[in-house]
mmCIF file of C-alpha atoms in Angstrom:
data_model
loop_
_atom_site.group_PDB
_atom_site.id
_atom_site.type_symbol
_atom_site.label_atom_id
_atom_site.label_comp_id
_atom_site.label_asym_id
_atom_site.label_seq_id
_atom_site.Cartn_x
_atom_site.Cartn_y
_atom_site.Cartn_z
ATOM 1 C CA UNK W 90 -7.545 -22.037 -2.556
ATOM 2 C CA UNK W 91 -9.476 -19.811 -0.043
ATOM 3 C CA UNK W 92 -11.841 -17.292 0.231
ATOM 4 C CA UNK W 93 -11.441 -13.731 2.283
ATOM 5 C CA UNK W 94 -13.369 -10.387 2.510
ATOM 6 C CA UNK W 95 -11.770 -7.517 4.426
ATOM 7 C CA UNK W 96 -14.360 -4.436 4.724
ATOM 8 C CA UNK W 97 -13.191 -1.443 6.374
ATOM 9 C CA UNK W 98 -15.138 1.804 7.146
ATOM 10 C CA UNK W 99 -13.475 4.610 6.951
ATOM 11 C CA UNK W 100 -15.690 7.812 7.482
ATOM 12 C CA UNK W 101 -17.944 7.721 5.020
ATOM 13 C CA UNK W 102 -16.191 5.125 2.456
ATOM 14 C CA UNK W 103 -16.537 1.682 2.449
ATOM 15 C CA UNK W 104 -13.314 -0.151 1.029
ATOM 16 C CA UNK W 105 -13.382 -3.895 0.397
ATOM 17 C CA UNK W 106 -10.312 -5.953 -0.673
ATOM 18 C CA UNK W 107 -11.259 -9.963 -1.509
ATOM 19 C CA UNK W 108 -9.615 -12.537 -2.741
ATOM 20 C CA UNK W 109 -11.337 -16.002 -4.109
ATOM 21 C CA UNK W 110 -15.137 -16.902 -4.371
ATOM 22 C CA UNK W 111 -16.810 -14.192 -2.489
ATOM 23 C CA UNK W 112 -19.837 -11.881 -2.814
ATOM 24 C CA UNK W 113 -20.571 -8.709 -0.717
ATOM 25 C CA UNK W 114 -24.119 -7.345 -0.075
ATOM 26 C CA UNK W 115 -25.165 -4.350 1.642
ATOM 27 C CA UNK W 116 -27.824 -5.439 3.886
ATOM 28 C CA UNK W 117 -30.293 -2.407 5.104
ATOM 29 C CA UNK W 118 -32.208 -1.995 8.065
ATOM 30 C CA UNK W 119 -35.926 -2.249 5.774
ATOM 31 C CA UNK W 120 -35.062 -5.739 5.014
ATOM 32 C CA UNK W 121 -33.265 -4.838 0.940
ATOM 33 C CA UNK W 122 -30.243 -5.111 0.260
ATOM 34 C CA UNK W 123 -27.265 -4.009 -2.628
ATOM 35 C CA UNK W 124 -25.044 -6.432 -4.217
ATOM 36 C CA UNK W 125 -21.256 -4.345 -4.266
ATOM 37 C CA UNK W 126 -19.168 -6.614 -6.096
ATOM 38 C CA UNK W 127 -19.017 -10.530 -7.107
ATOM 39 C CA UNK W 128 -15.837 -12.184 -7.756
ATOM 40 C CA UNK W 129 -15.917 -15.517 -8.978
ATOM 41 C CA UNK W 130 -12.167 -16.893 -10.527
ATOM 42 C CA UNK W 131 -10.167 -17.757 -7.980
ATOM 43 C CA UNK W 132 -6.734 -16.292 -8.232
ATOM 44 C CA UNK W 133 -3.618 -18.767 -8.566
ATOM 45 C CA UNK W 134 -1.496 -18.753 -5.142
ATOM 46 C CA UNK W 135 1.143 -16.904 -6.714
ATOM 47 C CA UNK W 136 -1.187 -14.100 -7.878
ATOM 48 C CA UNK W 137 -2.697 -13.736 -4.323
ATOM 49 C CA UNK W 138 1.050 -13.571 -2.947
ATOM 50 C CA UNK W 139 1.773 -11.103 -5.234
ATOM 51 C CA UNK W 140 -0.939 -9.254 -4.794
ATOM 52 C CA UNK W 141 -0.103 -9.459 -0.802
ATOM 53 C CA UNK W 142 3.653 -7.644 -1.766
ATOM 54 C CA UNK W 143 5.171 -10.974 -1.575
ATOM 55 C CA UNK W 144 7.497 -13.055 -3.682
ATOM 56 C CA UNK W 145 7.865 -16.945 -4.366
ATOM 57 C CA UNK W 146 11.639 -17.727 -4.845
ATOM 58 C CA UNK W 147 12.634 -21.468 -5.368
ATOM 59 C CA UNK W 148 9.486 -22.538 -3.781
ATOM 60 C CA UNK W 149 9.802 -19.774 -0.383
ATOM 61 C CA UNK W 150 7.544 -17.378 0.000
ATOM 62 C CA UNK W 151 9.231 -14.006 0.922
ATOM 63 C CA UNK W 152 7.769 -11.398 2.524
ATOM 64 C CA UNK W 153 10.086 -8.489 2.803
ATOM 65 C CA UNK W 154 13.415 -8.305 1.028
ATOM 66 C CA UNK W 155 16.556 -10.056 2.240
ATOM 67 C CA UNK W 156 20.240 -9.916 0.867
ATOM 68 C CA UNK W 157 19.632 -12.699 -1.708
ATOM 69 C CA UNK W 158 16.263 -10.071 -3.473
ATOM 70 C CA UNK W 159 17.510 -9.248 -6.619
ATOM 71 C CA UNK W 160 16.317 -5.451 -7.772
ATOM 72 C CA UNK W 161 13.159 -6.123 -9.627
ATOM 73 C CA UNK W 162 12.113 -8.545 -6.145
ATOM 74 C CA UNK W 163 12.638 -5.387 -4.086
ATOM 75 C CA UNK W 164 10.465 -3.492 -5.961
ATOM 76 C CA UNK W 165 7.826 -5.862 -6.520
ATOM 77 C CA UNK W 166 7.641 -6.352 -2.440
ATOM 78 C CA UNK W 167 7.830 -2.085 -1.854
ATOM 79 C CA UNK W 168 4.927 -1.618 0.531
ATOM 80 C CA UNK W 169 4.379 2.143 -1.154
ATOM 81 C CA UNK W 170 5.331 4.327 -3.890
ATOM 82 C CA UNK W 171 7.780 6.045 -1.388
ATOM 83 C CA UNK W 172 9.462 2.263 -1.387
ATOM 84 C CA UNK W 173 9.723 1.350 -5.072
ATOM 85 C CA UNK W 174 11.450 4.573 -5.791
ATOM 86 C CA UNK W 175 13.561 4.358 -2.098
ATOM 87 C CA UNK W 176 12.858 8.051 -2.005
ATOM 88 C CA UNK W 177 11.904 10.073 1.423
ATOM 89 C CA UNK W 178 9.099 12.491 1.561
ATOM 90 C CA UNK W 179 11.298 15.695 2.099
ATOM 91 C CA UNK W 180 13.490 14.933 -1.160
ATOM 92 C CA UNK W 181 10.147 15.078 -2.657
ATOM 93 C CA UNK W 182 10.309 17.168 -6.443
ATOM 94 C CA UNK W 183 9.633 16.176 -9.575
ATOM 95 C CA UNK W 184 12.987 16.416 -10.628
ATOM 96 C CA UNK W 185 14.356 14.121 -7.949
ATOM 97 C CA UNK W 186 11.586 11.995 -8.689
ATOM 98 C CA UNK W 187 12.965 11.622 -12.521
ATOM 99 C CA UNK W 188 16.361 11.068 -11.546
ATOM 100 C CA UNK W 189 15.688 8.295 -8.781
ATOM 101 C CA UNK W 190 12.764 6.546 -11.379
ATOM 102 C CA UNK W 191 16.058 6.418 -14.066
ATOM 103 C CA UNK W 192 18.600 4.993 -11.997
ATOM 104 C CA UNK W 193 15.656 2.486 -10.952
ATOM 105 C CA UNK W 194 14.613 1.478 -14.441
ATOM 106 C CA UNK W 195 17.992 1.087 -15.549
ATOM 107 C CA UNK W 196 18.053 -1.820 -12.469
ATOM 108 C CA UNK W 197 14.639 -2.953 -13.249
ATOM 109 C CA UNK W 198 14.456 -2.797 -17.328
ATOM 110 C CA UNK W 199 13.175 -5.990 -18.743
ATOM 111 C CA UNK W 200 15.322 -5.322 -21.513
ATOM 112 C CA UNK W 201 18.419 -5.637 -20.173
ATOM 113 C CA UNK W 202 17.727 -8.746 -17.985
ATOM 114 C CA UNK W 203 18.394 -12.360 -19.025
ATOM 115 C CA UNK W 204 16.049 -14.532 -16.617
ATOM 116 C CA UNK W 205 13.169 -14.295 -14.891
ATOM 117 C CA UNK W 206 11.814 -11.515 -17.565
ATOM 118 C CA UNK W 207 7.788 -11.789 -15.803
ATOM 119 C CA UNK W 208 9.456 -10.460 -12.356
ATOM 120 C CA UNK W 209 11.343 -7.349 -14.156
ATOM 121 C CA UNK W 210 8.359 -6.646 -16.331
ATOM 122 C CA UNK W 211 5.885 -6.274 -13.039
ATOM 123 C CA UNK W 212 8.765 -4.263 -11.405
ATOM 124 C CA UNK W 213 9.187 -1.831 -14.036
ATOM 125 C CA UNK W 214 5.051 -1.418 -14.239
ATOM 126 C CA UNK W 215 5.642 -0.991 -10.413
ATOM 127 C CA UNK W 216 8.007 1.367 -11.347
ATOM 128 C CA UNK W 217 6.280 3.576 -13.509
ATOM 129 C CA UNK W 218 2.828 3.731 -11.677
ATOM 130 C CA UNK W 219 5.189 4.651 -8.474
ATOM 131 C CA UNK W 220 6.725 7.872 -10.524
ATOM 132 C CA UNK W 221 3.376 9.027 -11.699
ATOM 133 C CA UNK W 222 2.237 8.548 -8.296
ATOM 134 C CA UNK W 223 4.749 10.303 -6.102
ATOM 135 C CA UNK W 224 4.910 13.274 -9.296
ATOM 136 C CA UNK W 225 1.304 14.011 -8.831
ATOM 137 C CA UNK W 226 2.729 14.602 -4.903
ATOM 138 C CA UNK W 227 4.965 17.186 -5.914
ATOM 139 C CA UNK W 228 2.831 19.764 -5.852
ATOM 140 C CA UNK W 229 0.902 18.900 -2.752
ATOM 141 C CA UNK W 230 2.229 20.798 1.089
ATOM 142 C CA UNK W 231 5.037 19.480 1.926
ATOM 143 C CA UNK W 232 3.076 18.392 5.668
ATOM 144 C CA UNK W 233 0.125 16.472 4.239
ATOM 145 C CA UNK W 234 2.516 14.506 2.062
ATOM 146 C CA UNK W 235 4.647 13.690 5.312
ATOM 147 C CA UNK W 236 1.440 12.489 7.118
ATOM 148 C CA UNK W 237 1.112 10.358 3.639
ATOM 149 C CA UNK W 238 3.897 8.768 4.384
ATOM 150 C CA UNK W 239 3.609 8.340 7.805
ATOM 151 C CA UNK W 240 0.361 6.401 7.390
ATOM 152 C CA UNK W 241 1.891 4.146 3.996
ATOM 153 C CA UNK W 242 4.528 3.603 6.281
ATOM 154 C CA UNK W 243 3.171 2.518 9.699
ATOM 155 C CA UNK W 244 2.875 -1.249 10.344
ATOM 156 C CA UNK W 245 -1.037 -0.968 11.177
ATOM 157 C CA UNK W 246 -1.535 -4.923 11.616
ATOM 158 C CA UNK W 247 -0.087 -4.786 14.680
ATOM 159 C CA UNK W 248 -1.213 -3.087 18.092
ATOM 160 C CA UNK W 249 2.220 -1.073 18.504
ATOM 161 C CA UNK W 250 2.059 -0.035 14.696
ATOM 162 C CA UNK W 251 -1.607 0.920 14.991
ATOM 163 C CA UNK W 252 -1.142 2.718 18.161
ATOM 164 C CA UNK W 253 1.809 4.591 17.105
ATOM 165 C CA UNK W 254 -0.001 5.846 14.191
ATOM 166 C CA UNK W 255 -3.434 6.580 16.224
ATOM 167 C CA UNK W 256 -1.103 8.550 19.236
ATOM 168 C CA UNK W 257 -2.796 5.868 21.453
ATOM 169 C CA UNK W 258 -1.621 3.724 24.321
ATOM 170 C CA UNK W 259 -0.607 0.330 22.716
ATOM 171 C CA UNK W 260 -1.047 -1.345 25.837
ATOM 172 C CA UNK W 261 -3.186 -4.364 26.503
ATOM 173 C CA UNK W 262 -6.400 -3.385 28.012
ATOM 174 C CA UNK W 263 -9.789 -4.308 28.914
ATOM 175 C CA UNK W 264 -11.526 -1.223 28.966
ATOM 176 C CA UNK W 265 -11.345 0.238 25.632
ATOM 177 C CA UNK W 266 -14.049 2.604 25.463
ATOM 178 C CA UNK W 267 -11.943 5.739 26.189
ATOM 179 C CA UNK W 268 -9.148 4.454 23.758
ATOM 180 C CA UNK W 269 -11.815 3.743 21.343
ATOM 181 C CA UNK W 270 -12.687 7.763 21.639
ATOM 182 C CA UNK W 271 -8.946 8.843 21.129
ATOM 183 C CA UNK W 272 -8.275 6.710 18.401
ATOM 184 C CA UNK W 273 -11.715 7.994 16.753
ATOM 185 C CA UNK W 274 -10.527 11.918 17.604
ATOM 186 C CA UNK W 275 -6.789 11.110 15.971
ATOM 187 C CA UNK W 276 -8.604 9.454 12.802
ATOM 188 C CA UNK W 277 -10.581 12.426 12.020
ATOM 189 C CA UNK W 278 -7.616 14.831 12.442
ATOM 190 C CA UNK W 279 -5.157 12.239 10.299
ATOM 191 C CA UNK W 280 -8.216 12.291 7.486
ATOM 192 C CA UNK W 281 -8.359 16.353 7.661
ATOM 193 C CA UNK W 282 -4.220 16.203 6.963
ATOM 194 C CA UNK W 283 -4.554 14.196 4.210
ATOM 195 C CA UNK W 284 -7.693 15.447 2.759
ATOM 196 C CA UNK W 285 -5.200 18.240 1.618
ATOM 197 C CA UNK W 286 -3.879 16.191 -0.678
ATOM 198 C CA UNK W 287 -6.990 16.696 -2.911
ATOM 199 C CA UNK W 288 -6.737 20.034 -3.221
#
């Protein structure tokens, strides 16, 4: 097994995704520090590539479904809500919301499957906590929930995918300080579109 600490800041929140043995401490500039979380049992393989959106089929790990990804697979590897229930932010309403989560659980029921039972029971928890999710969106302007998805959406571990989302040149460069100031301006106007979610 391994160990792995990702610590982003983002404005003024801290968020911290681990995996394994790890411990993270705050360490302050007057010498004390702040212990933030511990985690000490070490997930299985399979749990971490779960937990990652991934899928082990016949010993292959799968990352994003192929033709072979039964229904319950596709929803388990979803990268958002917007995924799990295939649904587009525009068709957003609550009662399109109810009508795609049915014809999904019907596909996804535990019930009504014969093997691998642990796969369709995740996918129809996916399922459920990706209706309450995009139902509590309903309500929200219509713009804010687009920028939503934009951001769920945008394949931010690469440089193209970042850049696109930033409105940034995604071009290899050595001076970055000016792109460093663009992508800091187009953070702070993506968090002010989305901080209308909360209200």
């Amino acid at each position: 097994g391994s160990s792995a600490v990702l610590a982003l800041l983002l404005g003024d929140r801290l968020v911290i995704s681990a995996v394994g043995q790890f411990r993270v401490v705050l360490l302050f500039d007057d010498g004390s520090s702040r212990e933030l979380m511990r985690g000490t049992d070490l997930q299985s393989d399979a749990e971490c590539i779960e937990d990652a959106r991934g899928h082990i089929r016949k010993d292959s790990l799968i990352r994003l479904p192929d033709a072979d990804s039964n229904d319950a697979e596709k929803v388990l590897m979803a990268r958002n809500p917007f995924q799990v229930l295939q649904m587009e932010p525009q068709a957003l309403d609550e009662k399109q919301v109810r009508t795609q989560y049915r014809k999904m659980a019907l596909k996804v029921h535990p019930d009504k499957q014969t093997e691998d039972a642990e796969s369709f029971k995740k996918a129809f928890a996916r399922l459920d906590g990706a209706k309450e999710v995009l139902e509590s969106l309903c309500g929200a302007e219509r713009s804010a929930v687009a920028d939503l998805h934009q951001v769920l959406q945008a394949e931010v571990h690469t440089r193209e995918g970042a850049a696109q989302l930033l409105s940034v040149d995604g071009a290899p460069m050595t001076e970055t300080e000016q792109l460093a100031e663009e992508a800091a301006k187009s953070s702070r106007r993506g968090i002010k579109k989305l901080e209308k979610l909360e209200h």
